[in-house]
mmCIF file of C-alpha atoms and ligand atoms in Angstrom:
data_model
loop_
_atom_site.group_PDB
_atom_site.id
_atom_site.type_symbol
_atom_site.label_atom_id
_atom_site.label_comp_id
_atom_site.label_asym_id
_atom_site.label_seq_id
_atom_site.Cartn_x
_atom_site.Cartn_y
_atom_site.Cartn_z
ATOM 1 C CA MET A 1356 11.152 -17.477 13.155
ATOM 2 C CA ASP A 1357 12.671 -18.143 9.708
ATOM 3 C CA LYS A 1358 9.481 -18.884 7.718
ATOM 4 C CA LEU A 1359 5.930 -17.647 8.280
ATOM 5 C CA ILE A 1360 2.741 -19.511 7.485
ATOM 6 C CA PHE A 1361 -0.232 -17.321 6.599
ATOM 7 C CA GLY A 1362 -3.960 -17.606 5.985
ATOM 8 C CA ILE A 1363 -6.379 -15.093 4.451
ATOM 9 C CA ILE A 1364 -10.029 -14.588 5.412
ATOM 10 C CA GLY A 1365 -12.172 -12.902 2.740
ATOM 11 C CA MET A 1366 -11.113 -13.558 -0.835
ATOM 12 C CA GLY A 1367 -12.749 -10.631 -2.648
ATOM 13 C CA ARG A 1368 -10.973 -7.753 -4.386
ATOM 14 C CA ILE A 1369 -8.463 -6.941 -1.686
ATOM 15 C CA GLY A 1370 -8.004 -10.489 -0.337
ATOM 16 C CA LYS A 1371 -6.776 -11.657 -3.743
ATOM 17 C CA ILE A 1372 -4.340 -8.742 -3.980
ATOM 18 C CA HIS A 1373 -2.807 -9.607 -0.607
ATOM 19 C CA ALA A 1374 -2.662 -13.288 -1.582
ATOM 20 C CA GLU A 1375 -0.709 -12.532 -4.773
ATOM 21 C CA ASN A 1376 1.650 -10.315 -2.811
ATOM 22 C CA LEU A 1377 2.238 -12.871 -0.044
ATOM 23 C CA LEU A 1378 3.025 -15.480 -2.692
ATOM 24 C CA ARG A 1379 5.925 -13.295 -3.902
ATOM 25 C CA LEU A 1380 7.661 -13.380 -0.520
ATOM 26 C CA PRO A 1381 10.300 -16.081 -0.121
ATOM 27 C CA GLN A 1382 9.971 -16.211 3.688
ATOM 28 C CA VAL A 1383 6.213 -16.811 3.535
ATOM 29 C CA GLU A 1384 3.918 -19.747 2.825
ATOM 30 C CA LEU A 1385 0.243 -18.998 2.134
ATOM 31 C CA LYS A 1386 -1.395 -22.176 3.387
ATOM 32 C CA ALA A 1387 -5.116 -21.443 3.530
ATOM 33 C CA VAL A 1388 -7.820 -19.084 2.313
ATOM 34 C CA ALA A 1389 -11.375 -18.780 3.655
ATOM 35 C CA ASP A 1390 -14.384 -17.142 2.078
ATOM 36 C CA LEU A 1391 -18.075 -17.476 2.955
ATOM 37 C CA TYR A 1392 -18.770 -18.099 -0.739
ATOM 38 C CA ALA A 1393 -15.733 -20.197 -1.608
ATOM 39 C CA ASP A 1394 -16.551 -22.159 -4.775
ATOM 40 C CA LYS A 1395 -14.848 -24.153 -7.496
ATOM 41 C CA SER A 1396 -13.434 -21.067 -9.131
ATOM 42 C CA LEU A 1397 -11.704 -20.030 -5.867
ATOM 43 C CA GLN A 1398 -10.547 -23.629 -5.419
ATOM 44 C CA ASP A 1399 -9.034 -23.608 -8.948
ATOM 45 C CA TRP A 1400 -7.482 -20.197 -8.337
ATOM 46 C CA ALA A 1401 -5.904 -21.455 -5.093
ATOM 47 C CA SER A 1402 -4.710 -24.782 -6.586
ATOM 48 C CA ALA A 1403 -2.979 -22.918 -9.413
ATOM 49 C CA ARG A 1404 -0.995 -21.042 -6.758
ATOM 50 C CA GLY A 1405 -0.162 -23.987 -4.510
ATOM 51 C CA ILE A 1406 -2.500 -22.896 -1.687
ATOM 52 C CA SER A 1407 -3.475 -26.169 -0.058
ATOM 53 C CA THR A 1408 -6.633 -25.282 1.920
ATOM 54 C CA VAL A 1409 -9.780 -23.526 0.718
ATOM 55 C CA THR A 1410 -12.675 -23.336 3.152
ATOM 56 C CA ARG A 1411 -15.936 -21.491 3.721
ATOM 57 C CA ASP A 1412 -15.386 -21.475 7.482
ATOM 58 C CA SER A 1413 -12.757 -19.109 8.880
ATOM 59 C CA ALA A 1414 -12.682 -21.279 12.064
ATOM 60 C CA ASP A 1415 -10.874 -23.998 10.034
ATOM 61 C CA LEU A 1416 -8.111 -21.558 9.276
ATOM 62 C CA LEU A 1417 -7.985 -20.052 12.780
ATOM 63 C CA GLY A 1418 -7.890 -23.550 14.311
ATOM 64 C CA ASP A 1419 -4.895 -24.599 12.209
ATOM 65 C CA PRO A 1420 -1.861 -24.614 14.550
ATOM 66 C CA ASP A 1421 0.548 -24.247 11.591
ATOM 67 C CA ILE A 1422 -0.844 -20.819 10.687
ATOM 68 C CA GLN A 1423 0.983 -18.012 12.484
ATOM 69 C CA ALA A 1424 -0.642 -14.949 10.914
ATOM 70 C CA VAL A 1425 -3.878 -14.048 9.151
ATOM 71 C CA PHE A 1426 -5.032 -11.332 6.807
ATOM 72 C CA ILE A 1427 -8.618 -10.223 7.515
ATOM 73 C CA CYS A 1428 -9.999 -9.004 4.195
ATOM 74 C CA SER A 1429 -13.695 -9.725 4.657
ATOM 75 C CA LEU A 1430 -16.320 -6.985 4.727
ATOM 76 C CA THR A 1431 -15.913 -4.451 7.519
ATOM 77 C CA ASP A 1432 -18.807 -5.713 9.679
ATOM 78 C CA SER A 1433 -16.948 -9.001 10.255
ATOM 79 C CA HIS A 1434 -13.551 -7.516 11.212
ATOM 80 C CA VAL A 1435 -14.029 -7.262 14.990
ATOM 81 C CA PRO A 1436 -15.255 -10.825 15.683
ATOM 82 C CA LEU A 1437 -12.522 -12.162 13.404
ATOM 83 C CA ILE A 1438 -9.805 -10.066 15.091
ATOM 84 C CA VAL A 1439 -10.968 -11.294 18.504
ATOM 85 C CA GLN A 1440 -11.037 -14.948 17.373
ATOM 86 C CA ALA A 1441 -7.672 -14.649 15.636
ATOM 87 C CA ALA A 1442 -6.052 -12.980 18.650
ATOM 88 C CA GLN A 1443 -7.459 -15.629 20.995
ATOM 89 C CA ALA A 1444 -6.040 -18.277 18.688
ATOM 90 C CA GLY A 1445 -2.617 -16.574 19.025
ATOM 91 C CA LYS A 1446 -2.383 -15.448 15.392
ATOM 92 C CA HIS A 1447 -0.724 -12.214 14.288
ATOM 93 C CA ILE A 1448 -3.175 -10.110 12.319
ATOM 94 C CA PHE A 1449 -3.239 -7.812 9.321
ATOM 95 C CA CYS A 1450 -6.718 -6.249 9.129
ATOM 96 C CA GLU A 1451 -8.098 -4.153 6.320
ATOM 97 C CA LYS A 1452 -9.403 -0.668 7.070
ATOM 98 C CA PRO A 1453 -11.542 0.313 8.875
ATOM 99 C CA ILE A 1454 -11.310 -1.944 11.921
ATOM 100 C CA SER A 1455 -15.012 -1.312 12.457
ATOM 101 C CA LEU A 1456 -17.748 1.295 12.122
ATOM 102 C CA ASP A 1457 -18.120 1.652 15.891
ATOM 103 C CA ARG A 1458 -15.374 2.775 18.248
ATOM 104 C CA GLU A 1459 -16.494 0.577 21.150
ATOM 105 C CA GLN A 1460 -16.210 -2.420 18.850
ATOM 106 C CA THR A 1461 -12.786 -1.251 17.689
ATOM 107 C CA GLN A 1462 -11.683 -0.961 21.298
ATOM 108 C CA ILE A 1463 -12.908 -4.517 21.982
ATOM 109 C CA ALA A 1464 -10.731 -5.717 19.093
ATOM 110 C CA LEU A 1465 -7.695 -3.745 20.284
ATOM 111 C CA ALA A 1466 -8.108 -5.065 23.841
ATOM 112 C CA ALA A 1467 -8.195 -8.667 22.548
ATOM 113 C CA VAL A 1468 -5.017 -8.039 20.555
ATOM 114 C CA GLN A 1469 -3.263 -6.535 23.557
ATOM 115 C CA GLU A 1470 -4.342 -9.343 25.868
ATOM 116 C CA ALA A 1471 -3.116 -11.988 23.444
ATOM 117 C CA GLY A 1472 0.165 -10.151 22.845
ATOM 118 C CA VAL A 1473 -0.085 -10.577 19.067
ATOM 119 C CA SER A 1474 0.761 -7.985 16.394
ATOM 120 C CA LEU A 1475 -1.949 -6.079 14.529
ATOM 121 C CA GLN A 1476 -1.278 -4.073 11.366
ATOM 122 C CA ILE A 1477 -4.012 -1.974 9.726
ATOM 123 C CA GLY A 1478 -4.327 -1.727 5.942
ATOM 124 C CA PHE A 1479 -3.469 1.940 5.467
ATOM 125 C CA ASN A 1480 -1.616 1.127 2.263
ATOM 126 C CA ARG A 1481 -1.128 4.745 1.192
ATOM 127 C CA ARG A 1482 1.602 5.151 3.809
ATOM 128 C CA PHE A 1483 3.672 2.794 1.618
ATOM 129 C CA ASP A 1484 3.082 4.702 -1.624
ATOM 130 C CA HIS A 1485 6.318 5.959 -3.181
ATOM 131 C CA ASN A 1486 5.082 9.579 -3.490
ATOM 132 C CA PHE A 1487 3.558 9.925 -0.031
ATOM 133 C CA ARG A 1488 6.432 8.122 1.673
ATOM 134 C CA CYS A 1489 8.915 10.474 0.077
ATOM 135 C CA LEU A 1490 6.784 13.467 1.072
ATOM 136 C CA GLN A 1491 6.612 12.266 4.686
ATOM 137 C CA GLU A 1492 10.389 11.814 4.800
ATOM 138 C CA ARG A 1493 11.012 15.333 3.446
ATOM 139 C CA ILE A 1494 8.588 16.885 5.950
ATOM 140 C CA LYS A 1495 10.333 14.988 8.743
ATOM 141 C CA GLU A 1496 13.731 16.227 7.543
ATOM 142 C CA GLY A 1497 12.410 19.809 7.829
ATOM 143 C CA ALA A 1498 12.163 20.644 4.116
ATOM 144 C CA VAL A 1499 9.091 22.865 4.661
ATOM 145 C CA GLY A 1500 10.197 24.115 8.091
ATOM 146 C CA ASP A 1501 7.376 24.274 10.610
ATOM 147 C CA LEU A 1502 4.373 22.567 9.075
ATOM 148 C CA HIS A 1503 1.392 24.937 8.725
ATOM 149 C CA LEU A 1504 -0.977 23.250 6.278
ATOM 150 C CA ILE A 1505 -1.654 19.882 4.666
ATOM 151 C CA LYS A 1506 -3.947 19.813 1.638
ATOM 152 C CA ILE A 1507 -5.184 16.427 0.434
ATOM 153 C CA THR A 1508 -7.189 15.908 -2.741
ATOM 154 C CA SER A 1509 -8.688 12.428 -2.920
ATOM 155 C CA ARG A 1510 -11.275 11.748 -5.607
ATOM 156 C CA ASP A 1511 -12.427 8.418 -6.998
ATOM 157 C CA PRO A 1512 -13.032 7.774 -10.712
ATOM 158 C CA SER A 1513 -16.478 6.270 -10.075
ATOM 159 C CA PRO A 1514 -18.747 5.534 -7.126
ATOM 160 C CA PRO A 1515 -19.164 2.040 -5.653
ATOM 161 C CA HIS A 1516 -22.317 0.004 -6.316
ATOM 162 C CA GLU A 1517 -25.418 0.554 -4.221
ATOM 163 C CA GLU A 1518 -25.042 -2.575 -2.084
ATOM 164 C CA TYR A 1519 -21.550 -1.415 -1.041
ATOM 165 C CA ILE A 1520 -22.772 2.143 -0.324
ATOM 166 C CA GLY A 1521 -25.451 0.773 2.019
ATOM 167 C CA LYS A 1522 -22.898 -1.184 4.068
ATOM 168 C CA SER A 1523 -19.912 1.152 3.845
ATOM 169 C CA GLY A 1524 -20.668 3.233 6.954
ATOM 170 C CA GLY A 1525 -20.554 6.433 4.883
ATOM 171 C CA ILE A 1526 -17.928 8.365 2.967
ATOM 172 C CA PHE A 1527 -15.874 9.427 5.996
ATOM 173 C CA ILE A 1528 -15.242 5.969 7.441
ATOM 174 C CA ASP A 1529 -15.062 4.209 4.094
ATOM 175 C CA MET A 1530 -13.152 6.619 1.860
ATOM 176 C CA THR A 1531 -11.878 9.678 3.779
ATOM 177 C CA ILE A 1532 -10.426 7.343 6.420
ATOM 178 C CA HIS A 1533 -7.366 6.866 4.169
ATOM 179 C CA ASP A 1534 -6.954 10.650 4.017
ATOM 180 C CA PHE A 1535 -7.414 11.013 7.775
ATOM 181 C CA ASP A 1536 -4.623 8.511 8.281
ATOM 182 C CA MET A 1537 -2.475 10.255 5.644
ATOM 183 C CA ALA A 1538 -2.943 13.602 7.423
ATOM 184 C CA ARG A 1539 -1.768 12.111 10.753
ATOM 185 C CA PHE A 1540 1.092 10.285 9.036
ATOM 186 C CA LEU A 1541 2.388 13.420 7.295
ATOM 187 C CA ALA A 1542 1.921 15.775 10.243
ATOM 188 C CA ASP A 1543 3.211 13.184 12.720
ATOM 189 C CA CYS A 1544 0.563 14.544 15.060
ATOM 190 C CA ASP A 1545 -2.978 13.732 16.193
ATOM 191 C CA VAL A 1546 -5.995 15.765 15.122
ATOM 192 C CA GLU A 1547 -8.117 17.460 17.782
ATOM 193 C CA GLU A 1548 -10.970 18.931 15.761
ATOM 194 C CA VAL A 1549 -12.772 18.189 12.509
ATOM 195 C CA TYR A 1550 -15.222 20.313 10.505
ATOM 196 C CA ALA A 1551 -17.000 18.582 7.626
ATOM 197 C CA GLN A 1552 -19.279 19.807 4.862
ATOM 198 C CA GLY A 1553 -20.881 17.399 2.435
ATOM 199 C CA ALA A 1554 -23.250 17.279 -0.537
ATOM 200 C CA VAL A 1555 -24.924 14.771 -2.829
ATOM 201 C CA LEU A 1556 -23.875 15.906 -6.308
ATOM 202 C CA VAL A 1557 -22.810 12.677 -8.043
ATOM 203 C CA ASP A 1558 -25.688 10.249 -7.503
ATOM 204 C CA PRO A 1559 -28.909 10.595 -5.466
ATOM 205 C CA VAL A 1560 -28.467 6.994 -4.261
ATOM 206 C CA PHE A 1561 -26.060 8.315 -1.594
ATOM 207 C CA ALA A 1562 -28.911 10.326 -0.007
ATOM 208 C CA LYS A 1563 -30.964 7.131 0.315
ATOM 209 C CA TYR A 1564 -28.375 5.887 2.836
ATOM 210 C CA GLY A 1565 -27.922 9.239 4.617
ATOM 211 C CA ASP A 1566 -24.526 9.549 2.933
ATOM 212 C CA VAL A 1567 -22.818 12.216 0.793
ATOM 213 C CA ASP A 1568 -20.652 11.809 -2.309
ATOM 214 C CA THR A 1569 -18.752 15.096 -2.156
ATOM 215 C CA ALA A 1570 -17.061 16.458 0.949
ATOM 216 C CA VAL A 1571 -14.627 19.007 2.332
ATOM 217 C CA VAL A 1572 -13.130 18.388 5.759
ATOM 218 C CA THR A 1573 -10.923 20.788 7.674
ATOM 219 C CA LEU A 1574 -8.658 19.533 10.450
ATOM 220 C CA LYS A 1575 -6.980 21.129 13.452
ATOM 221 C CA PHE A 1576 -3.908 19.242 14.609
ATOM 222 C CA ALA A 1577 -2.844 19.170 18.261
ATOM 223 C CA ASN A 1578 0.317 21.160 17.346
ATOM 224 C CA GLY A 1579 -1.769 24.001 15.850
ATOM 225 C CA ALA A 1580 -1.298 23.102 12.149
ATOM 226 C CA LEU A 1581 -4.325 22.896 9.850
ATOM 227 C CA GLY A 1582 -5.441 20.421 7.208
ATOM 228 C CA VAL A 1583 -7.930 20.353 4.346
ATOM 229 C CA ILE A 1584 -9.239 17.232 2.620
ATOM 230 C CA ASP A 1585 -11.484 17.314 -0.427
ATOM 231 C CA ASN A 1586 -13.258 14.175 -1.626
ATOM 232 C CA SER A 1587 -15.474 13.214 -4.511
ATOM 233 C CA ARG A 1588 -16.844 9.791 -5.386
ATOM 234 C CA LYS A 1589 -16.550 10.676 -9.092
ATOM 235 C CA ALA A 1590 -13.888 12.693 -10.890
ATOM 236 C CA ALA A 1591 -14.590 12.707 -14.639
ATOM 237 C CA TYR A 1592 -10.841 12.623 -15.424
ATOM 238 C CA GLY A 1593 -10.067 9.610 -13.175
ATOM 239 C CA TYR A 1594 -8.451 8.768 -9.830
ATOM 240 C CA ASP A 1595 -7.076 11.978 -8.349
ATOM 241 C CA GLN A 1596 -4.630 11.589 -5.454
ATOM 242 C CA ARG A 1597 -2.570 14.692 -4.724
ATOM 243 C CA VAL A 1598 -1.122 16.220 -1.577
ATOM 244 C CA GLU A 1599 0.596 19.476 -0.682
ATOM 245 C CA ALA A 1600 2.437 20.241 2.532
ATOM 246 C CA PHE A 1601 3.050 23.924 3.286
ATOM 247 C CA GLY A 1602 5.202 25.371 6.041
ATOM 248 C CA SER A 1603 7.456 28.208 7.166
ATOM 249 C CA LEU A 1604 10.167 27.384 4.575
ATOM 250 C CA GLY A 1605 7.981 26.564 1.573
ATOM 251 C CA SER A 1606 5.792 23.869 0.125
ATOM 252 C CA ILE A 1607 6.139 20.355 -1.304
ATOM 253 C CA SER A 1608 3.531 18.725 -3.471
ATOM 254 C CA VAL A 1609 3.040 15.284 -4.971
ATOM 255 C CA GLN A 1610 1.073 14.735 -8.152
ATOM 256 C CA ASN A 1611 -0.865 11.845 -9.691
ATOM 257 C CA ASP A 1612 0.794 8.775 -11.197
ATOM 258 C CA TYR A 1613 0.173 8.081 -14.901
ATOM 259 C CA PRO A 1614 0.435 4.867 -16.916
ATOM 260 C CA ASN A 1615 2.801 6.693 -19.295
ATOM 261 C CA THR A 1616 4.195 10.166 -19.952
ATOM 262 C CA LEU A 1617 2.947 10.374 -23.544
ATOM 263 C CA GLU A 1618 1.704 13.820 -24.530
ATOM 264 C CA ILE A 1619 -0.037 14.580 -27.839
ATOM 265 C CA SER A 1620 0.151 18.227 -28.850
ATOM 266 C CA THR A 1621 -1.979 19.424 -31.766
ATOM 267 C CA ALA A 1622 -3.648 22.635 -32.917
ATOM 268 C CA GLU A 1623 -6.632 21.668 -30.725
ATOM 269 C CA GLY A 1624 -4.643 21.340 -27.508
ATOM 270 C CA VAL A 1625 -2.407 19.059 -25.474
ATOM 271 C CA MET A 1626 -3.662 15.601 -24.481
ATOM 272 C CA ARG A 1627 -2.252 12.978 -22.122
ATOM 273 C CA ASP A 1628 -3.535 9.780 -20.519
ATOM 274 C CA LYS A 1629 -5.737 9.916 -17.445
ATOM 275 C CA PRO A 1630 -4.099 9.066 -14.078
ATOM 276 C CA LEU A 1631 -3.735 5.360 -13.167
ATOM 277 C CA HIS A 1632 -7.289 4.051 -13.080
ATOM 278 C CA PHE A 1633 -8.121 3.323 -9.410
ATOM 279 C CA PHE A 1634 -6.684 2.061 -6.124
ATOM 280 C CA LEU A 1635 -5.665 -1.395 -7.400
ATOM 281 C CA GLU A 1636 -3.527 0.181 -10.131
ATOM 282 C CA ARG A 1637 -2.394 3.323 -8.300
ATOM 283 C CA TYR A 1638 -1.390 1.588 -5.085
ATOM 284 C CA ASN A 1639 -0.162 -1.730 -6.487
ATOM 285 C CA GLU A 1640 3.406 -1.156 -5.247
ATOM 286 C CA ALA A 1641 2.118 0.114 -1.904
ATOM 287 C CA TYR A 1642 0.119 -3.095 -1.326
ATOM 288 C CA ILE A 1643 3.255 -5.122 -2.051
ATOM 289 C CA LEU A 1644 5.349 -3.077 0.358
ATOM 290 C CA GLU A 1645 2.834 -3.090 3.245
ATOM 291 C CA THR A 1646 2.615 -6.895 3.003
ATOM 292 C CA LYS A 1647 6.387 -7.238 2.901
ATOM 293 C CA GLN A 1648 6.888 -4.939 5.887
ATOM 294 C CA PHE A 1649 4.234 -6.790 7.903
ATOM 295 C CA ALA A 1650 6.016 -10.093 7.274
ATOM 296 C CA GLN A 1651 9.417 -8.538 8.005
ATOM 297 C CA SER A 1652 8.273 -7.108 11.331
ATOM 298 C CA LEU A 1653 6.885 -10.512 12.370
ATOM 299 C CA LEU A 1654 10.122 -12.231 11.390
ATOM 300 C CA ALA A 1655 12.192 -9.636 13.241
ATOM 301 C CA GLY A 1656 9.832 -9.513 16.238
ATOM 302 C CA SER A 1657 9.640 -5.719 15.796
ATOM 303 C CA GLU A 1658 6.746 -3.210 15.850
ATOM 304 C CA VAL A 1659 4.434 -3.240 12.844
ATOM 305 C CA PRO A 1660 4.568 -0.011 10.796
ATOM 306 C CA VAL A 1661 0.828 0.869 11.156
ATOM 307 C CA ASN A 1662 -0.789 -0.273 14.382
ATOM 308 C CA GLY A 1663 -4.218 -0.564 15.979
ATOM 309 C CA GLN A 1664 -3.989 2.904 17.542
ATOM 310 C CA ASP A 1665 -3.463 4.345 14.050
ATOM 311 C CA GLY A 1666 -6.618 2.499 13.002
ATOM 312 C CA LEU A 1667 -8.545 3.851 15.991
ATOM 313 C CA GLN A 1668 -7.415 7.471 15.560
ATOM 314 C CA ALA A 1669 -8.488 7.562 11.908
ATOM 315 C CA GLU A 1670 -11.854 6.091 12.897
ATOM 316 C CA LEU A 1671 -12.332 8.751 15.586
ATOM 317 C CA MET A 1672 -11.670 11.440 12.985
ATOM 318 C CA ALA A 1673 -14.255 9.813 10.693
ATOM 319 C CA LEU A 1674 -16.841 9.684 13.486
ATOM 320 C CA ALA A 1675 -16.164 13.325 14.376
ATOM 321 C CA ALA A 1676 -16.614 14.233 10.685
ATOM 322 C CA ARG A 1677 -19.961 12.426 10.629
ATOM 323 C CA TRP A 1678 -21.112 14.318 13.716
ATOM 324 C CA SER A 1679 -19.821 17.588 12.293
ATOM 325 C CA LEU A 1680 -21.820 17.106 9.104
ATOM 326 C CA LYS A 1681 -24.920 16.290 11.132
ATOM 327 C CA LEU A 1682 -24.553 19.194 13.578
ATOM 328 C CA GLY A 1683 -23.236 21.751 11.064
ATOM 329 C CA ARG A 1684 -20.322 22.787 13.317
ATOM 330 C CA PRO A 1685 -16.724 21.792 14.110
ATOM 331 C CA VAL A 1686 -16.485 18.760 16.421
ATOM 332 C CA LYS A 1687 -13.600 17.964 18.760
ATOM 333 C CA LEU A 1688 -12.601 14.313 19.055
ATOM 334 C CA SER A 1689 -12.879 14.762 22.827
ATOM 335 C CA GLU A 1690 -16.628 15.463 22.379
ATOM 336 C CA LEU A 1691 -17.417 12.026 20.953
ATOM 337 C CA ASP A 1692 -18.214 10.452 24.341
ATOM 338 C CA MET A 1693 -20.693 13.185 25.179
ATOM 339 C CA LEU A 1694 -22.324 13.204 21.719
ATOM 340 C CA GLU A 1695 -22.756 9.426 21.725
ATOM 341 C CA ALA A 1696 -24.146 9.457 25.289
ATOM 342 C CA GLU A 1697 -26.700 12.121 24.289
ATOM 343 C CA GLN A 1698 -27.680 10.044 21.278
ATOM 344 C CA GLU A 1699 -28.190 6.977 23.476
ATOM 345 C CA ALA A 1700 -30.282 9.001 25.942
ATOM 346 C CA VAL A 1701 -32.585 10.168 23.117
ATOM 347 C CA LYS A 1702 -33.072 6.545 22.005
ATOM 348 C CA LEU A 1703 -34.149 5.403 25.524
HETATM 349 N N1 LIG B 1460 -6.888 -0.737 1.769
HETATM 350 C C1 LIG B 1460 -7.567 -0.603 0.657
HETATM 351 O O1 LIG B 1460 -7.144 0.050 -0.281
HETATM 352 C C2 LIG B 1460 -8.892 -1.296 0.512
HETATM 353 C C3 LIG B 1460 -9.480 -1.389 -0.756
HETATM 354 C C4 LIG B 1460 -10.686 -2.065 -0.876
HETATM 355 C C5 LIG B 1460 -11.297 -2.600 0.238
HETATM 356 N N2 LIG B 1460 -10.709 -2.446 1.459
HETATM 357 C C6 LIG B 1460 -11.351 -3.026 2.660
HETATM 358 O O2 LIG B 1460 -11.232 -4.441 2.552
HETATM 359 C C7 LIG B 1460 -12.410 -5.078 3.023
HETATM 360 C C8 LIG B 1460 -12.979 -5.966 1.906
HETATM 361 O O3 LIG B 1460 -13.292 -5.164 0.789
HETATM 362 P P1 LIG B 1460 -13.364 -5.774 -0.693
HETATM 363 O O4 LIG B 1460 -13.513 -4.629 -1.589
HETATM 364 O O5 LIG B 1460 -12.276 -6.762 -0.936
HETATM 365 O O6 LIG B 1460 -14.765 -6.543 -0.590
HETATM 366 P P2 LIG B 1460 -15.294 -7.767 -1.479
HETATM 367 O O7 LIG B 1460 -16.787 -7.743 -1.338
HETATM 368 O O8 LIG B 1460 -14.681 -7.751 -2.839
HETATM 369 O O9 LIG B 1460 -14.709 -9.054 -0.726
HETATM 370 C C9 LIG B 1460 -15.074 -9.415 0.575
HETATM 371 C C10 LIG B 1460 -15.064 -10.949 0.630
HETATM 372 O O10 LIG B 1460 -15.177 -11.343 1.996
HETATM 373 C C11 LIG B 1460 -16.033 -12.480 2.059
HETATM 374 N N3 LIG B 1460 -16.538 -12.540 3.427
HETATM 375 C C12 LIG B 1460 -17.390 -11.689 4.045
HETATM 376 N N4 LIG B 1460 -17.556 -12.054 5.335
HETATM 377 C C13 LIG B 1460 -16.765 -13.156 5.537
HETATM 378 C C14 LIG B 1460 -16.502 -14.003 6.653
HETATM 379 N N5 LIG B 1460 -17.073 -13.778 7.836
HETATM 380 N N6 LIG B 1460 -15.655 -15.039 6.491
HETATM 381 C C15 LIG B 1460 -15.061 -15.269 5.294
HETATM 382 N N7 LIG B 1460 -15.289 -14.514 4.192
HETATM 383 C C16 LIG B 1460 -16.125 -13.470 4.324
HETATM 384 C C17 LIG B 1460 -17.073 -12.238 0.984
HETATM 385 O O11 LIG B 1460 -17.671 -13.433 0.571
HETATM 386 C C18 LIG B 1460 -16.228 -11.582 -0.116
HETATM 387 O O12 LIG B 1460 -15.715 -12.547 -1.039
HETATM 388 C C19 LIG B 1460 -13.345 -3.953 3.491
HETATM 389 O O13 LIG B 1460 -13.190 -3.777 4.881
HETATM 390 C C20 LIG B 1460 -12.829 -2.733 2.746
HETATM 391 O O14 LIG B 1460 -13.067 -1.519 3.470
HETATM 392 C C21 LIG B 1460 -9.525 -1.836 1.611
#
């Protein structure tokens, strides 16, 4: 393969980011985009970028024999049917996180991918962030010795709108899922047990959907190490993304990224800019790199850097966190079958 032809399904916030990034790659042609609400403004946007096909029906794109790979950037509830259709059409797939809100559905998607023998990369963009990548490399080189603790702080500058909250599946599968994946990535180990506490402190609208806006999750890794994640849907001082890894030889931490390093010192105090505003700004370079590495692995016929099992494991951690919050106790990932079976039995 010397050139790849791509399509994108779902042209909202993240679909447009991936489109811009694909258009930068010399080995790639972005031929088609699909969105349920494609209109003249999307058509104009696409024409200005030389994208020849704009459609409302993803089947047009999946039926195009020229297209070798698709990005699935539609809302989460459409990911599984689209993955299955794309795999059956023989397309390689990049799917945004999470694969789904239901692990049986996720497994259906992964089985379709395996049967078709296509590649599937999941959109855990933070693995490609310059700070976290560097941290992971240092941990792997042994800079902190035996890893004992990972502490992740992950707080948004402002909560999403109500319609999004209602469909998001809750904080753990929508927001903490990035941190669950980061914890596994840094520790290079699966998590066996999750203990979550949560509260509604930012906006009562979260309670309306049985969700929380503030959470602390502790993790037990299979190798005995521990992890702590703290989340808030609203940090008054902006997007807060910091991590510390602590081990037998010391600790390494990574701090926030800022738009500049300007500092104003006066008699009143010392002021600096807030961290980069939100995920689109903070992870801009990471989105570029994940797209590039996906294309490179397809061209080389090699493994993608973040696969479907990574997507599934993070989802299992999110489901365990949801159960933990509900039951008020730590939950092992191995308990999920039993807990879900009991829930089904109560429904019958
Ligand atoms: N990795 C990240 O940092 C990141 C950031 C934001 C969102 N996401 C994920 O990306 C996905 C999309 O989020 P978003 O914020 O871009 O949402 P969005 O609402 O801005 O865009 C989604 C788009 O998909 C379209 N759509 C929905 N169903 C479709 C279908 N069946 N066929 C074609 N188009 C369809 C909608 O019309 C909409 O334009 C979600 O799964 C979300 O969790 C990931």
